[in-house]
mmCIF file of C-alpha atoms in Angstrom:
data_model
loop_
_atom_site.group_PDB
_atom_site.id
_atom_site.type_symbol
_atom_site.label_atom_id
_atom_site.label_comp_id
_atom_site.label_asym_id
_atom_site.label_seq_id
_atom_site.Cartn_x
_atom_site.Cartn_y
_atom_site.Cartn_z
ATOM 1 C CA MET A 1 10.575 86.052 -127.389
ATOM 2 C CA VAL A 2 10.034 88.331 -130.374
ATOM 3 C CA ALA A 3 11.790 91.708 -130.524
ATOM 4 C CA LEU A 4 12.192 94.363 -133.211
ATOM 5 C CA GLN A 5 15.597 96.029 -133.550
ATOM 6 C CA SER A 6 17.591 97.974 -136.129
ATOM 7 C CA ILE A 7 20.947 97.459 -137.814
ATOM 8 C CA VAL A 8 23.399 99.902 -136.203
ATOM 9 C CA THR A 9 26.537 98.926 -138.135
ATOM 10 C CA PRO A 10 27.190 99.893 -141.782
ATOM 11 C CA GLN A 11 26.190 96.368 -142.799
ATOM 12 C CA ALA A 12 25.502 93.146 -140.964
ATOM 13 C CA PRO A 13 25.993 89.553 -142.141
ATOM 14 C CA ILE A 14 23.124 87.089 -142.077
ATOM 15 C CA ARG A 15 24.640 83.619 -141.865
ATOM 16 C CA CYS A 16 23.272 80.100 -142.088
ATOM 17 C CA ALA A 17 24.376 79.212 -138.541
ATOM 18 C CA PRO A 18 25.328 81.077 -135.325
ATOM 19 C CA HIS A 19 29.050 81.038 -136.024
ATOM 20 C CA PRO A 20 31.356 83.670 -137.585
ATOM 21 C CA THR A 21 32.658 81.226 -140.211
ATOM 22 C CA ALA A 22 29.226 79.978 -141.302
ATOM 23 C CA SER A 23 28.394 80.751 -144.916
ATOM 24 C CA LEU A 24 27.069 84.210 -145.756
ATOM 25 C CA ASP A 25 23.480 84.060 -147.012
ATOM 26 C CA THR A 26 22.854 87.802 -147.321
ATOM 27 C CA GLU A 27 23.463 91.100 -145.553
ATOM 28 C CA ALA A 28 21.367 93.742 -143.853
ATOM 29 C CA LEU A 29 22.176 97.437 -144.174
ATOM 30 C CA TYR A 30 22.326 100.233 -141.639
ATOM 31 C CA GLY A 31 18.858 101.318 -140.544
ATOM 32 C CA GLU A 32 17.001 98.233 -141.734
ATOM 33 C CA THR A 33 14.941 96.424 -139.118
ATOM 34 C CA VAL A 34 14.846 92.795 -138.066
ATOM 35 C CA THR A 35 12.593 90.687 -135.909
ATOM 36 C CA ILE A 36 14.493 88.533 -133.402
ATOM 37 C CA ASP A 37 13.138 85.268 -132.027
ATOM 38 C CA ARG A 38 16.143 83.845 -130.148
ATOM 39 C CA PHE A 39 19.818 84.231 -129.276
ATOM 40 C CA GLU A 40 22.665 81.736 -129.386
ATOM 41 C CA ASN A 41 26.467 81.963 -129.188
ATOM 42 C CA GLY A 42 26.498 85.757 -129.511
ATOM 43 C CA PHE A 43 24.164 85.668 -132.520
ATOM 44 C CA ALA A 44 20.506 86.581 -132.952
ATOM 45 C CA HIS A 45 18.183 84.608 -135.189
ATOM 46 C CA VAL A 46 16.521 87.306 -137.268
ATOM 47 C CA GLU A 47 14.014 87.932 -140.017
ATOM 48 C CA LEU A 48 14.911 90.938 -142.162
ATOM 49 C CA GLY A 49 11.982 93.309 -142.530
ATOM 50 C CA THR A 50 13.022 94.366 -146.026
ATOM 51 C CA ASP A 51 12.614 90.990 -147.719
ATOM 52 C CA GLY A 52 11.804 88.379 -145.060
ATOM 53 C CA TYR A 53 15.239 86.747 -145.189
ATOM 54 C CA LYS A 54 15.985 84.643 -142.108
ATOM 55 C CA GLY A 55 19.310 83.685 -140.558
ATOM 56 C CA TRP A 56 21.871 84.368 -137.850
ATOM 57 C CA MET A 57 23.326 87.829 -137.253
ATOM 58 C CA PRO A 58 25.936 88.947 -134.699
ATOM 59 C CA SER A 59 24.091 90.522 -131.781
ATOM 60 C CA ALA A 60 26.586 93.404 -131.765
ATOM 61 C CA CYS A 61 25.127 94.629 -135.066
ATOM 62 C CA LEU A 62 21.745 95.316 -133.458
ATOM 63 C CA GLY A 63 20.323 98.164 -131.412
ATOM 64 C CA GLY A 64 17.670 100.838 -131.258
ATOM 65 C CA MET A 65 17.364 103.913 -133.452
ATOM 66 C CA PRO A 66 14.703 106.497 -134.386
ATOM 67 C CA ASP A 67 12.367 105.856 -137.298
ATOM 68 C CA VAL A 68 14.184 106.146 -140.621
ATOM 69 C CA THR A 69 13.329 109.057 -142.908
ATOM 70 C CA HIS A 70 15.837 108.852 -145.767
ATOM 71 C CA GLN A 71 17.917 106.365 -147.743
ATOM 72 C CA VAL A 72 21.390 106.528 -149.276
ATOM 73 C CA ILE A 73 21.138 106.822 -153.071
ATOM 74 C CA VAL A 74 24.832 106.791 -154.045
ATOM 75 C CA PRO A 75 27.162 103.779 -154.015
ATOM 76 C CA LEU A 76 28.980 104.887 -150.861
ATOM 77 C CA SER A 77 28.720 107.832 -148.478
ATOM 78 C CA PHE A 78 30.923 108.768 -145.540
ATOM 79 C CA VAL A 79 29.551 109.802 -142.170
ATOM 80 C CA THR A 80 31.553 112.643 -140.643
ATOM 81 C CA ALA A 81 31.620 114.057 -137.130
ATOM 82 C CA GLY A 82 30.807 117.576 -138.306
ATOM 83 C CA ALA A 83 29.078 119.411 -141.140
ATOM 84 C CA ASP A 84 32.350 120.091 -142.901
ATOM 85 C CA VAL A 85 34.294 118.309 -145.645
ATOM 86 C CA LYS A 86 37.388 118.518 -143.447
ATOM 87 C CA SER A 87 35.704 116.878 -140.462
ATOM 88 C CA HIS A 88 37.050 113.469 -139.507
ATOM 89 C CA GLY A 89 35.155 110.420 -140.673
ATOM 90 C CA ILE A 90 33.086 108.228 -138.357
ATOM 91 C CA SER A 91 31.977 105.475 -140.702
ATOM 92 C CA HIS A 92 30.532 104.751 -144.128
ATOM 93 C CA LEU A 93 27.097 103.861 -145.511
ATOM 94 C CA SER A 94 26.228 101.810 -148.583
ATOM 95 C CA LEU A 95 23.628 102.436 -151.215
ATOM 96 C CA GLY A 96 20.310 101.420 -149.666
ATOM 97 C CA ALA A 97 21.241 102.213 -146.067
ATOM 98 C CA ARG A 98 18.477 103.989 -144.168
ATOM 99 C CA VAL A 99 18.972 106.898 -141.819
ATOM 100 C CA HIS A 100 17.063 109.234 -139.518
ATOM 101 C CA VAL A 101 17.652 112.853 -140.507
ATOM 102 C CA CYS A 102 17.215 115.381 -137.728
ATOM 103 C CA PRO A 103 17.521 119.184 -137.732
ATOM 104 C CA PHE A 104 20.596 120.762 -136.210
ATOM 105 C CA PRO A 105 21.072 124.278 -134.790
ATOM 106 C CA ASN A 106 21.142 127.184 -137.251
ATOM 107 C CA ASP A 107 20.412 124.898 -140.215
ATOM 108 C CA LYS A 108 17.914 126.546 -142.563
ATOM 109 C CA GLY A 109 18.049 123.798 -145.150
ATOM 110 C CA THR A 110 20.919 125.445 -147.010
ATOM 111 C CA SER A 111 23.767 123.428 -145.518
ATOM 112 C CA PRO A 112 25.269 120.881 -147.910
ATOM 113 C CA PHE A 113 25.203 118.395 -145.026
ATOM 114 C CA ALA A 114 22.334 116.693 -143.248
ATOM 115 C CA GLN A 115 22.587 115.635 -139.622
ATOM 116 C CA ILE A 116 21.683 112.029 -138.910
ATOM 117 C CA ASP A 117 21.393 109.910 -135.817
ATOM 118 C CA PHE A 118 24.269 107.483 -136.195
ATOM 119 C CA ALA A 119 23.927 104.727 -133.604
ATOM 120 C CA GLY A 120 22.915 107.265 -130.977
ATOM 121 C CA THR A 121 25.506 109.935 -131.809
ATOM 122 C CA PRO A 122 25.314 112.893 -134.225
ATOM 123 C CA GLY A 123 26.765 112.350 -137.669
ATOM 124 C CA PHE A 124 26.655 114.180 -140.978
ATOM 125 C CA VAL A 125 26.255 113.081 -144.591
ATOM 126 C CA PRO A 126 26.116 115.128 -147.811
ATOM 127 C CA ARG A 127 22.511 115.977 -148.668
ATOM 128 C CA VAL A 128 23.079 114.948 -152.275
ATOM 129 C CA HIS A 129 23.836 111.412 -151.072
ATOM 130 C CA ILE A 130 20.389 110.832 -149.572
ATOM 131 C CA SER A 131 16.736 111.195 -150.468
ATOM 132 C CA SER A 132 13.549 110.924 -148.455
ATOM 133 C CA LEU A 133 11.823 107.566 -148.509
ATOM 134 C CA SER A 134 8.903 109.173 -150.363
ATOM 135 C CA GLU A 135 11.143 110.145 -153.310
ATOM 136 C CA VAL A 136 11.871 107.641 -156.053
ATOM 137 C CA CYS A 137 14.461 107.496 -158.814
ATOM 138 C CA ASP A 138 13.132 107.658 -162.378
ATOM 139 C CA ASP A 139 15.993 105.612 -163.864
ATOM 140 C CA TRP A 140 16.768 102.660 -161.628
ATOM 141 C CA VAL A 141 19.202 101.261 -164.196
ATOM 142 C CA ALA A 142 21.351 104.371 -163.717
ATOM 143 C CA VAL A 143 21.562 103.441 -160.040
ATOM 144 C CA ALA A 144 22.795 99.980 -161.014
ATOM 145 C CA GLU A 145 25.276 101.526 -163.462
ATOM 146 C CA SER A 146 26.716 103.670 -160.672
ATOM 147 C CA LEU A 147 27.899 100.415 -159.077
ATOM 148 C CA ILE A 148 30.053 99.363 -162.049
ATOM 149 C CA GLY A 149 33.379 98.238 -160.637
ATOM 150 C CA SER A 150 31.994 97.345 -157.211
ATOM 151 C CA PRO A 151 33.442 94.007 -156.073
ATOM 152 C CA TYR A 152 31.508 90.787 -156.548
ATOM 153 C CA ARG A 153 30.769 88.985 -153.296
ATOM 154 C CA TRP A 154 28.636 85.875 -152.926
ATOM 155 C CA GLY A 155 25.824 86.777 -150.519
ATOM 156 C CA GLY A 156 26.948 90.411 -150.406
ATOM 157 C CA ARG A 157 24.336 93.148 -150.454
ATOM 158 C CA ALA A 158 26.335 96.366 -150.119
ATOM 159 C CA SER A 159 28.371 98.483 -152.497
ATOM 160 C CA THR A 160 31.509 97.175 -150.803
ATOM 161 C CA GLY A 161 30.665 93.747 -152.280
ATOM 162 C CA LEU A 162 27.455 92.362 -153.757
ATOM 163 C CA ASP A 163 26.068 89.575 -155.901
ATOM 164 C CA CYS A 164 23.850 89.576 -158.974
ATOM 165 C CA SER A 165 20.445 89.532 -157.300
ATOM 166 C CA ALA A 166 21.474 92.141 -154.719
ATOM 167 C CA LEU A 167 22.357 94.493 -157.587
ATOM 168 C CA VAL A 168 18.811 94.108 -158.905
ATOM 169 C CA GLN A 169 17.173 94.395 -155.487
ATOM 170 C CA LEU A 170 19.090 97.462 -154.286
ATOM 171 C CA SER A 171 18.718 99.361 -157.563
ATOM 172 C CA LEU A 172 14.989 98.738 -157.845
ATOM 173 C CA ALA A 173 14.511 99.702 -154.180
ATOM 174 C CA VAL A 174 15.807 103.215 -154.881
ATOM 175 C CA ALA A 175 13.042 103.464 -157.483
ATOM 176 C CA GLY A 176 10.487 102.459 -154.866
ATOM 177 C CA ASN A 177 10.106 98.852 -155.997
ATOM 178 C CA ALA A 178 10.537 96.136 -153.380
ATOM 179 C CA VAL A 179 11.556 92.800 -154.923
ATOM 180 C CA PRO A 180 12.802 89.466 -153.513
ATOM 181 C CA ARG A 181 16.434 89.019 -152.540
ATOM 182 C CA ASP A 182 17.355 85.929 -154.598
ATOM 183 C CA SER A 183 17.390 85.430 -158.357
ATOM 184 C CA GLY A 184 15.020 82.443 -158.145
ATOM 185 C CA PRO A 185 12.039 84.402 -156.786
ATOM 186 C CA GLN A 186 13.051 87.375 -158.928
ATOM 187 C CA HIS A 187 11.958 85.274 -161.918
ATOM 188 C CA ASP A 188 8.431 86.496 -161.123
ATOM 189 C CA ILE A 189 9.238 90.217 -161.348
ATOM 190 C CA GLY A 190 7.073 92.101 -163.858
ATOM 191 C CA GLN A 191 5.931 90.485 -167.078
ATOM 192 C CA ALA A 192 7.453 87.668 -169.078
ATOM 193 C CA LEU A 193 9.038 88.388 -172.458
ATOM 194 C CA HIS A 194 9.264 86.011 -175.394
ATOM 195 C CA GLU A 195 12.491 85.326 -177.233
ATOM 196 C CA THR A 196 11.124 87.295 -180.166
ATOM 197 C CA ASP A 197 10.490 90.413 -178.057
ATOM 198 C CA GLU A 198 13.096 93.128 -178.358
ATOM 199 C CA LEU A 199 15.012 93.689 -175.149
ATOM 200 C CA GLN A 200 15.197 97.229 -173.808
ATOM 201 C CA ARG A 201 16.750 99.200 -170.959
ATOM 202 C CA GLY A 202 15.646 97.807 -167.609
ATOM 203 C CA ASP A 203 14.698 94.321 -168.788
ATOM 204 C CA LEU A 204 16.026 91.410 -166.737
ATOM 205 C CA VAL A 205 17.712 88.318 -168.175
ATOM 206 C CA PHE A 206 17.885 85.168 -166.057
ATOM 207 C CA TRP A 207 19.911 81.984 -165.968
ATOM 208 C CA ALA A 208 19.818 79.230 -163.355
ATOM 209 C CA GLY A 209 21.160 81.062 -160.301
ATOM 210 C CA HIS A 210 22.007 84.306 -162.096
ATOM 211 C CA VAL A 211 20.389 87.541 -163.264
ATOM 212 C CA GLY A 212 21.509 90.593 -165.210
ATOM 213 C CA ILE A 213 20.072 93.974 -166.186
ATOM 214 C CA MET A 214 19.840 95.200 -169.766
ATOM 215 C CA GLN A 215 21.321 98.663 -170.292
ATOM 216 C CA ASP A 216 19.890 98.783 -173.800
ATOM 217 C CA GLY A 217 19.006 96.202 -176.424
ATOM 218 C CA GLU A 218 22.505 94.715 -176.499
ATOM 219 C CA ARG A 219 24.481 95.313 -173.284
ATOM 220 C CA LEU A 220 24.085 93.453 -170.005
ATOM 221 C CA LEU A 221 25.013 94.799 -166.583
ATOM 222 C CA HIS A 222 25.579 92.200 -163.868
ATOM 223 C CA ALA A 223 27.566 91.386 -160.750
ATOM 224 C CA ASN A 224 29.405 88.225 -161.655
ATOM 225 C CA ALA A 225 32.237 85.935 -160.632
ATOM 226 C CA HIS A 226 33.894 86.043 -164.059
ATOM 227 C CA HIS A 227 34.800 89.728 -163.740
ATOM 228 C CA MET A 228 34.614 89.550 -159.899
ATOM 229 C CA ALA A 229 32.800 92.874 -160.123
ATOM 230 C CA VAL A 230 29.720 94.616 -161.401
ATOM 231 C CA ALA A 231 30.482 94.774 -165.106
ATOM 232 C CA SER A 232 28.925 95.715 -168.426
ATOM 233 C CA GLU A 233 29.366 93.509 -171.484
ATOM 234 C CA PRO A 234 27.519 92.475 -174.658
ATOM 235 C CA LEU A 235 24.642 90.128 -173.853
ATOM 236 C CA ALA A 236 25.766 87.763 -176.586
ATOM 237 C CA ALA A 237 29.180 87.379 -174.954
ATOM 238 C CA ALA A 238 27.614 86.721 -171.558
ATOM 239 C CA ILE A 239 25.217 84.113 -172.973
ATOM 240 C CA GLY A 240 28.058 82.245 -174.644
ATOM 241 C CA ARG A 241 30.234 82.175 -171.540
ATOM 242 C CA ILE A 242 27.516 81.482 -168.950
ATOM 243 C CA ALA A 243 26.123 78.586 -170.975
ATOM 244 C CA ALA A 244 29.151 76.509 -170.000
ATOM 245 C CA THR A 245 28.371 76.713 -166.271
ATOM 246 C CA ALA A 246 24.708 77.682 -165.819
ATOM 247 C CA GLY A 247 23.126 76.596 -169.072
ATOM 248 C CA PRO A 248 20.871 78.666 -171.333
ATOM 249 C CA VAL A 249 18.820 81.743 -170.512
ATOM 250 C CA THR A 250 15.816 80.686 -168.418
ATOM 251 C CA ALA A 251 13.685 83.844 -168.562
ATOM 252 C CA ARG A 252 13.429 87.418 -169.745
ATOM 253 C CA ARG A 253 11.325 89.783 -167.629
ATOM 254 C CA ARG A 254 10.234 93.430 -167.834
ATOM 255 C CA PRO A 255 9.776 95.037 -164.360
#
């Protein structure tokens, strides 16, 4: 059996085995689609449409929804029951979540809220928190910078907790660039740089099992277990510290 379904929870774990305590490999976000080939122990074995990642996801995270039209472009947005800042909250959505925006009565495009289909019920999000899938961000590094302070989480892929390669993947996606999920395959992004080349904003620096984003020629932005957060620091300091656990820099790339 092969079936296509959508993520209908704010985020959904993809684990290495069909058990709630199995290690977290990655996460899917609201509105992303998966292909299912089998079920076991309340889990579905899925392949994530965004990047081809395979693993086991709780079946309760899956369902049907209309075609997505927009994506969340801020670190975190709240879904409310009404088009009003005082309306009670329903849920939250991470950067990168995908939603179906639908018109609502008497809306002439001037309301600060957009109505979305949230797991089959009406919900509302601020218009400034979303953009259509056809729009792209000119400065993807600014998207990554907006996540400074977000918690580090191994395997995490949402603003509530993410790892180094997820920071790269999610930020580039807002700019319209689809890249692999893990830092290993991300070594092939863009063009290689030599050690003598000057680093600039948006360049990627890699170690074995780790990646960071250059904010300029000297500062590195990365989700890391030392700070347990997305943090900015001098590249030289990061190189000196990371060398003790992951060795030297393995690559420099320009997307």
